[in-house]
Short mmCIF file of C-alpha atoms in Angstrom, two decimals:
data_model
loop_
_atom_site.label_atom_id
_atom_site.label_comp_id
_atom_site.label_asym_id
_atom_site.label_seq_id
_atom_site.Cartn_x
_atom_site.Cartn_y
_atom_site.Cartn_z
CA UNK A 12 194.56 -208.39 29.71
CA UNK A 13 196.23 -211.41 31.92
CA UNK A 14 195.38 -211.92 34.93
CA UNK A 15 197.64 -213.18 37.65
CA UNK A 16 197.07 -216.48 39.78
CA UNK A 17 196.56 -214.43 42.60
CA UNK A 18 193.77 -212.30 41.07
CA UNK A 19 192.38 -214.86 39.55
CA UNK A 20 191.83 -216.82 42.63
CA UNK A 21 190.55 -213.91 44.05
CA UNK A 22 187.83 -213.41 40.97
CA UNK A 23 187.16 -217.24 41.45
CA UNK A 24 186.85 -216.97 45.39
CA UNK A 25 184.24 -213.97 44.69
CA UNK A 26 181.73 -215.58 41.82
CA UNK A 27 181.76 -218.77 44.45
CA UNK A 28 180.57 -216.56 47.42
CA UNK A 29 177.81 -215.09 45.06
CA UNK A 30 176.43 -217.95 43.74
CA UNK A 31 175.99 -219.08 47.44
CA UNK A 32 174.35 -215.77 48.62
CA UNK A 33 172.34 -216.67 45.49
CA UNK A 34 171.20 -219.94 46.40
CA UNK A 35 171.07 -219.14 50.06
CA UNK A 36 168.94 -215.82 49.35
CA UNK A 37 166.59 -216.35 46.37
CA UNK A 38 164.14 -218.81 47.89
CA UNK A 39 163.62 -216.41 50.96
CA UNK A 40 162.79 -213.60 48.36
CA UNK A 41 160.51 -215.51 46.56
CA UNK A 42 158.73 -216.49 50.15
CA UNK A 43 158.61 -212.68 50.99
CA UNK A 44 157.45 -211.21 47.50
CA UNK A 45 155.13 -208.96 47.64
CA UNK A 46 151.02 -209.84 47.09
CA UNK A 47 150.81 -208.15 44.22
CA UNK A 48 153.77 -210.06 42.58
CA UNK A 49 152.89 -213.46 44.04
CA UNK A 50 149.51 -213.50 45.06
CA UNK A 51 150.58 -213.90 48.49
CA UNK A 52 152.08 -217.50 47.55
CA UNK A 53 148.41 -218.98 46.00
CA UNK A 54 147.84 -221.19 42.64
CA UNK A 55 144.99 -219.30 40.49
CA UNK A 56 142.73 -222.72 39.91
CA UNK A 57 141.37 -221.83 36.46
CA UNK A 58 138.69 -224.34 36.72
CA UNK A 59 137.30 -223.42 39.81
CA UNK A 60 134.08 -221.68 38.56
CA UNK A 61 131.92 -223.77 41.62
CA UNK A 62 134.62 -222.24 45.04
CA UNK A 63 131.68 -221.12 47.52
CA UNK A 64 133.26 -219.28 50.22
CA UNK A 65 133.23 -221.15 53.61
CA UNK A 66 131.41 -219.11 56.32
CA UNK A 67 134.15 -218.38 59.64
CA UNK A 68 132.64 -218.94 63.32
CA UNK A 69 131.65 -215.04 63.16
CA UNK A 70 129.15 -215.60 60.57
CA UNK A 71 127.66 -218.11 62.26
CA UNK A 72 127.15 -216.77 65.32
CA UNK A 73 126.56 -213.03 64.01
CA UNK A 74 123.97 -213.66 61.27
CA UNK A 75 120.63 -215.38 61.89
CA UNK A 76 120.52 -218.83 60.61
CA UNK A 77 117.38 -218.05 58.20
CA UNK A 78 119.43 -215.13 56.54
CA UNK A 79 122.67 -216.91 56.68
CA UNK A 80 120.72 -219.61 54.16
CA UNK A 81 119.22 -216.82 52.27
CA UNK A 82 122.90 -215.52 51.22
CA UNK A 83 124.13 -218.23 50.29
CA UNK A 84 120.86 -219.54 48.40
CA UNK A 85 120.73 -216.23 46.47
CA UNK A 86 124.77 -215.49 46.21
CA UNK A 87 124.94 -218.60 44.47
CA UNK A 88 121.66 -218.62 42.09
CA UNK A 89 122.50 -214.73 40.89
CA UNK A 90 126.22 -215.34 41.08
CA UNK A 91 127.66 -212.44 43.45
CA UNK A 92 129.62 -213.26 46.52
CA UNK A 93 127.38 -214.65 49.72
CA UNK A 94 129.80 -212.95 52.04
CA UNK A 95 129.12 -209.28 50.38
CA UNK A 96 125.24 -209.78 50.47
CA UNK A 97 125.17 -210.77 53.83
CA UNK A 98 127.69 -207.71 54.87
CA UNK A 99 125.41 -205.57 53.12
CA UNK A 100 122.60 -206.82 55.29
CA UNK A 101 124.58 -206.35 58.45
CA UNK A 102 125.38 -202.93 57.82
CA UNK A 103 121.79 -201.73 57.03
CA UNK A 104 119.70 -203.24 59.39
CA UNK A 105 121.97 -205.67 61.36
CA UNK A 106 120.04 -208.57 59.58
CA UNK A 107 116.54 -207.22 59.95
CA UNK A 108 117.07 -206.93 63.84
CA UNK A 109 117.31 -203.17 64.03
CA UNK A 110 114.13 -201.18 65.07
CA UNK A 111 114.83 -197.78 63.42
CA UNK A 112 112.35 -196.68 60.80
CA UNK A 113 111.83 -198.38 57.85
CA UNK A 114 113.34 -201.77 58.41
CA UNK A 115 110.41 -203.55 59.15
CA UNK A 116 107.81 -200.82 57.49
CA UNK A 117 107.07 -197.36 56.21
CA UNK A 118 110.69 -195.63 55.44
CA UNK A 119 113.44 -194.13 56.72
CA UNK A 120 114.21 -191.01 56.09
CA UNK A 121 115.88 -191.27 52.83
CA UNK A 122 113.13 -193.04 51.37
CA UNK A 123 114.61 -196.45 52.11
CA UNK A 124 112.57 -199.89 53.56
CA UNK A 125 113.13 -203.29 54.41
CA UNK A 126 116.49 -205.33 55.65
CA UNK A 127 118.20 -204.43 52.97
CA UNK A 128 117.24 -201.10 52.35
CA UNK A 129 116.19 -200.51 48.92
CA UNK A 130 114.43 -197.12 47.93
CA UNK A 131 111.07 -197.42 47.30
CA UNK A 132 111.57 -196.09 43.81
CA UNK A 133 114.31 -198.83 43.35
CA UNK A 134 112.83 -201.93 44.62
CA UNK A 135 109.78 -201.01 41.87
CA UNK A 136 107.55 -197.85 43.23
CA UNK A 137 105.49 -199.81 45.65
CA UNK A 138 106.76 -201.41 49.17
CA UNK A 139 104.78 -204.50 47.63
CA UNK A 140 103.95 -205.44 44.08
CA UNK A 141 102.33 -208.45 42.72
CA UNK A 142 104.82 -210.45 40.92
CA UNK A 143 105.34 -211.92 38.24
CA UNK A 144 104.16 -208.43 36.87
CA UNK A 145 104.87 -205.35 35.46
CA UNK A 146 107.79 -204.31 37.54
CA UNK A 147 110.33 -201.39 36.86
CA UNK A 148 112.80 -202.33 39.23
CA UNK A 149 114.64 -204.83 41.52
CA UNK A 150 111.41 -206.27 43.00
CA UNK A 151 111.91 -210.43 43.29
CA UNK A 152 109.96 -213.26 45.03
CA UNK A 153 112.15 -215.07 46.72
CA UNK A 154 109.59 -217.00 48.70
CA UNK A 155 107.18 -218.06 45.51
CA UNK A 156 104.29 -216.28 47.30
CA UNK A 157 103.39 -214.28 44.34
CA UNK A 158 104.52 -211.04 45.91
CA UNK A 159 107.67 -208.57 45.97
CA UNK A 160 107.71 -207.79 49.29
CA UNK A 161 110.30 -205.35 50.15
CA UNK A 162 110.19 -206.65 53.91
CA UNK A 163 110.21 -210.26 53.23
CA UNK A 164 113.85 -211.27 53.46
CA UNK A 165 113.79 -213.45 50.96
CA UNK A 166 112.74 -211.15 48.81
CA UNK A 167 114.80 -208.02 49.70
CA UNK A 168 118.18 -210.30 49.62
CA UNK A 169 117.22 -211.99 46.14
CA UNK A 170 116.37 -208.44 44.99
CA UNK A 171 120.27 -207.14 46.49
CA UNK A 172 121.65 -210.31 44.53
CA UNK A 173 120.13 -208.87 41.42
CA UNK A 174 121.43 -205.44 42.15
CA UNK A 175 124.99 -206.27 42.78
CA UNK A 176 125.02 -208.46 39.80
CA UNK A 177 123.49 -205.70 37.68
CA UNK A 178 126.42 -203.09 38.69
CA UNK A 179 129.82 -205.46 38.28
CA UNK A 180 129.77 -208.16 41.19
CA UNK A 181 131.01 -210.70 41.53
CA UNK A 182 134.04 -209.06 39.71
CA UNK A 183 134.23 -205.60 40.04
CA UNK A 184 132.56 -205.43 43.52
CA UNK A 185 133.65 -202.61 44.30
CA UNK A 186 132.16 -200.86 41.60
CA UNK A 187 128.48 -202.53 42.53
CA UNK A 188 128.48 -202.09 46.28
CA UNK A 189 129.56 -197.65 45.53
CA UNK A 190 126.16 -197.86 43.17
CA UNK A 191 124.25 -199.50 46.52
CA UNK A 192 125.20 -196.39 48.54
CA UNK A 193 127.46 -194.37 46.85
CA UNK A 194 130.64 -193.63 49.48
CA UNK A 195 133.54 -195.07 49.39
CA UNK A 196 133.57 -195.38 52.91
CA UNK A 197 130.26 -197.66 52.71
CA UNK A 198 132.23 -199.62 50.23
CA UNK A 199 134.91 -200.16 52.79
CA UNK A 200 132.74 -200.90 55.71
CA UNK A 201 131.31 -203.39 53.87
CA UNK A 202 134.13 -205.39 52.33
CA UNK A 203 135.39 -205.23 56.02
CA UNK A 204 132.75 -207.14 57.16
CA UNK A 205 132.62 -209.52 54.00
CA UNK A 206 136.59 -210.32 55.04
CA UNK A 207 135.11 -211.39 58.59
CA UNK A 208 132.32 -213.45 57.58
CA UNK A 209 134.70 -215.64 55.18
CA UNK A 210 136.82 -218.65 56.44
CA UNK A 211 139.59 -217.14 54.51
CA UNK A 212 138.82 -213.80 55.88
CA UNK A 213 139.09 -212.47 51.77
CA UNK A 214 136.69 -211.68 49.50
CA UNK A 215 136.76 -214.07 46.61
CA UNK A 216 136.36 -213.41 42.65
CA UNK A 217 135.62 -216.31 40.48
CA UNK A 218 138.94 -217.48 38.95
CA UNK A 219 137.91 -217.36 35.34
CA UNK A 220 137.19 -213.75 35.44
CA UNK A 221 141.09 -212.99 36.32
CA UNK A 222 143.47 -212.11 33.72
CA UNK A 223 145.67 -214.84 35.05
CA UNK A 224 143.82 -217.26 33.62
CA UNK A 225 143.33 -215.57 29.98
CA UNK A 226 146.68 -218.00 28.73
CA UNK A 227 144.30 -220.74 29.99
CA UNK A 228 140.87 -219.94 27.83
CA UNK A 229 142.97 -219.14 25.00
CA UNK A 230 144.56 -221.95 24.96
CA UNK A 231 141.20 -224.03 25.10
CA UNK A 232 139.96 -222.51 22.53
CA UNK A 233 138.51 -224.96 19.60
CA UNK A 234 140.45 -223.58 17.19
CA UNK A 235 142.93 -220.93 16.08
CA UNK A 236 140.87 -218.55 15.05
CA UNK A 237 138.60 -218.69 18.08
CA UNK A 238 142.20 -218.06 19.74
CA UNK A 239 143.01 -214.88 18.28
CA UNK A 240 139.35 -213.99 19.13
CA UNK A 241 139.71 -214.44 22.63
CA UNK A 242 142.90 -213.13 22.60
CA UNK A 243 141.56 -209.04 21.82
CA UNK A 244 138.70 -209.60 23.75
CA UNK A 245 140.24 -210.67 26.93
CA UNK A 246 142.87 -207.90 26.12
CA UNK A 247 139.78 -205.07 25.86
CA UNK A 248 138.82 -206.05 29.72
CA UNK A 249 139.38 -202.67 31.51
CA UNK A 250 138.31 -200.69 29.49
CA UNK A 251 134.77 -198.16 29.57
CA UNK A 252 131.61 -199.23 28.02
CA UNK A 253 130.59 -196.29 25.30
CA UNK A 254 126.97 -196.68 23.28
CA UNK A 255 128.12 -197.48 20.08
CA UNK A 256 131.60 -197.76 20.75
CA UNK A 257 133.98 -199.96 18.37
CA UNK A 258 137.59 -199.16 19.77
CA UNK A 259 139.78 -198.96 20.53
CA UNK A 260 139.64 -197.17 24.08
CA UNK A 261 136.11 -198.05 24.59
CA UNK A 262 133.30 -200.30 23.53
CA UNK A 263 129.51 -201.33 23.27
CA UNK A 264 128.41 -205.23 24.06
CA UNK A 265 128.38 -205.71 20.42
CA UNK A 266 131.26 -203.35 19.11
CA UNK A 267 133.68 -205.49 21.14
CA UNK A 268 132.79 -208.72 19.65
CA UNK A 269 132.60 -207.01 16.47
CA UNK A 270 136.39 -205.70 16.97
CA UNK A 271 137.50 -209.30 18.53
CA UNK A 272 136.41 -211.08 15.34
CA UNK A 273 137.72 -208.02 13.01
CA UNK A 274 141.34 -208.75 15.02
CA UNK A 275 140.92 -212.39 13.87
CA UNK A 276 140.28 -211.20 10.34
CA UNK A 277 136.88 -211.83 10.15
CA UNK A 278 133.76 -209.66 9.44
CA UNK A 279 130.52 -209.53 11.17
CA UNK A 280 127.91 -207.21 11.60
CA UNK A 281 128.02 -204.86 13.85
CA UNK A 282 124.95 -204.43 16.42
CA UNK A 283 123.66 -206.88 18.11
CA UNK A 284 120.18 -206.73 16.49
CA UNK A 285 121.97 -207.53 13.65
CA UNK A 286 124.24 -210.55 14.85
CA UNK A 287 121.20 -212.06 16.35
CA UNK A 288 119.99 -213.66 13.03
CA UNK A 289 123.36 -213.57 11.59
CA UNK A 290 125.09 -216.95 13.14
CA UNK A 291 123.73 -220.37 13.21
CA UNK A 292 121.62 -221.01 16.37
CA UNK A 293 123.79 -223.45 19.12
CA UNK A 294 121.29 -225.36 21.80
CA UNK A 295 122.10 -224.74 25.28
CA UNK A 296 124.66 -226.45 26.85
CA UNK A 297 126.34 -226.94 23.05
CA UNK A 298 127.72 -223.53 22.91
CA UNK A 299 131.80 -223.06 23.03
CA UNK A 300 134.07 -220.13 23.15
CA UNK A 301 133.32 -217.91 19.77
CA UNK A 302 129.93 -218.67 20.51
CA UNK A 303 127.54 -215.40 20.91
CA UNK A 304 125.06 -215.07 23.77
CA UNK A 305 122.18 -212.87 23.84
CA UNK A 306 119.92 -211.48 26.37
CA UNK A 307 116.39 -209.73 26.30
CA UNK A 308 117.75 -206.30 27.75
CA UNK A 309 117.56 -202.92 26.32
CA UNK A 310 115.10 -200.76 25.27
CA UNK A 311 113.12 -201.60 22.13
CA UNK A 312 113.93 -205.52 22.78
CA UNK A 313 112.56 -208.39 22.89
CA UNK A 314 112.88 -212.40 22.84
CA UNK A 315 113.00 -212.30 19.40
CA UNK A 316 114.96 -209.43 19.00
CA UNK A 317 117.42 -209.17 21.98
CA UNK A 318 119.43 -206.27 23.01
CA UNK A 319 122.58 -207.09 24.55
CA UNK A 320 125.33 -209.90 23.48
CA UNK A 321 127.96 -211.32 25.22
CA UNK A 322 130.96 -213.50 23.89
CA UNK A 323 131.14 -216.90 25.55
CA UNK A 324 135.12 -217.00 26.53
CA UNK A 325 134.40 -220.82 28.42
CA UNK A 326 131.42 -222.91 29.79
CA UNK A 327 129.29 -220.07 31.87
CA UNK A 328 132.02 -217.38 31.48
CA UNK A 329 131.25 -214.64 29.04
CA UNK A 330 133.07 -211.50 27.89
CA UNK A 331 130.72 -208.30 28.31
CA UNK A 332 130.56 -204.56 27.70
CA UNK A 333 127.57 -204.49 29.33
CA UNK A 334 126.17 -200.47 30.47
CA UNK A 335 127.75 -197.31 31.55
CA UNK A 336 127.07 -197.43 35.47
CA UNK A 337 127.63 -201.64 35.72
CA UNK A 338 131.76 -201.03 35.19
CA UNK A 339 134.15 -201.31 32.76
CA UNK A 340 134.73 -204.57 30.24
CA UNK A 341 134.85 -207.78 32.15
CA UNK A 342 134.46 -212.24 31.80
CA UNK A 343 131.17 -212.17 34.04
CA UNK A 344 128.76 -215.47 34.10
CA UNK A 345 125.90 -215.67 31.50
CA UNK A 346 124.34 -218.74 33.50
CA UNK A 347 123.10 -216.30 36.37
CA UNK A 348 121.47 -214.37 34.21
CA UNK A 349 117.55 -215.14 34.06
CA UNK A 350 116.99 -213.17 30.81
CA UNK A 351 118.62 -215.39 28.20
CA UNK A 352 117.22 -215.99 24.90
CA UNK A 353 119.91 -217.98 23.12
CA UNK A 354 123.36 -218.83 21.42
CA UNK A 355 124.30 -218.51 17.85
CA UNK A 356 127.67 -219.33 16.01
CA UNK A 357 128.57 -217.15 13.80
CA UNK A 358 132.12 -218.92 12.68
CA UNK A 359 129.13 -221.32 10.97
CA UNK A 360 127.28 -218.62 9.15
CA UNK A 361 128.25 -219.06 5.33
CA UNK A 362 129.73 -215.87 4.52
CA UNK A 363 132.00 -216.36 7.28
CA UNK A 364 133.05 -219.86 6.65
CA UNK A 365 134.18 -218.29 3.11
CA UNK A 366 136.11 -215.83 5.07
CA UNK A 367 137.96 -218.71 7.27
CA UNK A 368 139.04 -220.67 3.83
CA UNK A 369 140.81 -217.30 2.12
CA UNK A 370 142.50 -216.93 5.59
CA UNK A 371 143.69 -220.52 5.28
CA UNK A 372 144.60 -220.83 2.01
CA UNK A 373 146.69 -217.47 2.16
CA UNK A 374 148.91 -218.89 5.22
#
């Protein structure tokens, strides 16, 4: 079909007014796209593992100056976010400043003590316990006296650390603060006052743990096949822990790592008391994505025989399926943790290096 000059001119006229609106337009939607598009205009910095959130003139002025160091000492040794433990502390006991029962001794009436409210039963079955002992709980020394004292501050806010770590923060933080004191409205209340107590007025996740950065590990990764590794596991994050689980909706610590290096056409064994002695032993601060790490946790453990594995995904970062109540699959930090017995390699154990050659040779 022809078109005349007329129409044509027209047609012409039209596309030219377009590509203006275009041009005119696009930048203003890209300025107004919506947080969950653009994260509100921010660059994820994938290497930022060391950000420590900058504390606004309210937390200054709001939170005494001894527990104000006490957050961020502890936030930053157990690796949960300063601004959460200190939020937690003002919504208990206002610090340690409120005179209600159980904040400076006995209990409340829920069975709770100290500034940041642990249950008796929690913190390790005794208000104070000598430590290091035999404690069942969250009992810590923060002070070096030699005793888990659930008043002590130092104590009670190393102790919360612990805790929050234990149930998802810093990533999942939800998830941790609902196991503190399980409402969702607590859980609100508290990131509320976490937003306030930050110079940015957010509540910050270390970058390496967002799937945004997942193009970056991978492509760090020493080698292809470490790449393909990474690749499932990062892809698994999400999903529920299950005892014994191998896939593909949910997972153990060691079925995932199990399934990660089965994606990469690979086999391991399968429980972790089994790839403990499998791979060839890495000194710390040698150990690289692929890498296993294992912890003394679990019952039946021990230093020679840990329970739970991790895979390292970068320096500090691993990927964990860790328990049922501490949230689903996530890149946490294996540095924090104070139970660490070691790192092995199992891309160096013989039968595997076997394994990596028939790949090879087949491509």
């Amino acid at each position: 079909m022809k078109l005349s000059r007329a129409r044509l001119a027209l047609v012409i006229g039209l596309a030219g007014m377009l590509l203006l609106v275009a041009v005119i337009v696009s930048p203003l939607l890209l300025m107004s796209m919506p947080s969950f598009l653009s994260d509100g205009g921010a660059t994820v910095d994938c290497e930022d593992t060391a950000h420590v959130e900058e504390a606004s003139d309210s937390a200054a002025s709001d939170i005494p100056a001894e527990y104000l160091e006490l957050y961020k000492e502890y936030g930053k040794k157990i690796g949960v976010q300063w601004n959460i433990l200190a939020a937690v502390g003002k919504r208990e006991t206002d610090h340690g400043r409120s005179d209600l029962p159980g904040v400076k001794s006995g209990t409340n009436s829920a069975g709770a003590a100290g500034p940041m409210q642990f249950l008796i039963s929690t913190w390790g079955g005794k208000a104070r316990l000598p430590f290091p002992g035999s404690i069942n709980g969250y009992a810590s020394d923060g002070d070096g006296d030699g005793v888990a004292d659930v008043y002590n501050p130092a104590d009670a806010i190393l102790g919360a650390a612990k805790m929050l770590k234990r149930n998802g923060a810093p990533e999942n933080v939800r998830s941790a603060l609902f196991v503190y004191n399980r409402a969702w409205w607590y859980v609100d209340q508290v990131e509320e006052i976490a937003r306030k107590y930050a110079k940015s007025g957010a509540v910050e996740v270390p970058p390496q743990a967002s799937p945004e950065c997942d193009d970056t590990l991978v492509e760090a990764a020493p080698s292809d096949v470490v790449a393909k590794i990474l690749q499932f596991a990062l892809a698994q994050r999400g999903k529920p822990y299950l005892w014994g689980g191998t896939g593909p909706d949910a997972f153990d610590c060691s079925g995932v790592i199990y399934a990660a290096y089965k994606a990469a056409g690979l086999t391991i064994p399968r429980t972790t008391f089994t790839q403990w002695p499998f791979g060839v032993k890495v000194l710390e601060g040698e150990e690289q994505p692929g890498d296993l790490v294992f912890f003394n946790a679990g019952p039946g453990t021990s230093a020679g025989s840990p329970g739970h594995v991790g895979l390292v995904v970068s320096k500090g970062k691993m990927l964990e399926a860790r328990c049922t109540l501490c949230g689903p699959i996530k890149v946490t930090s294996y540095q924090a943790r104070d139970n660490r017995v070691g790192f092995t390699r199992p891309l160096q154990n013989a039968d595997v290096l076997g394994q990596v050659q028939k790949l090879n040779s087949s491509l």
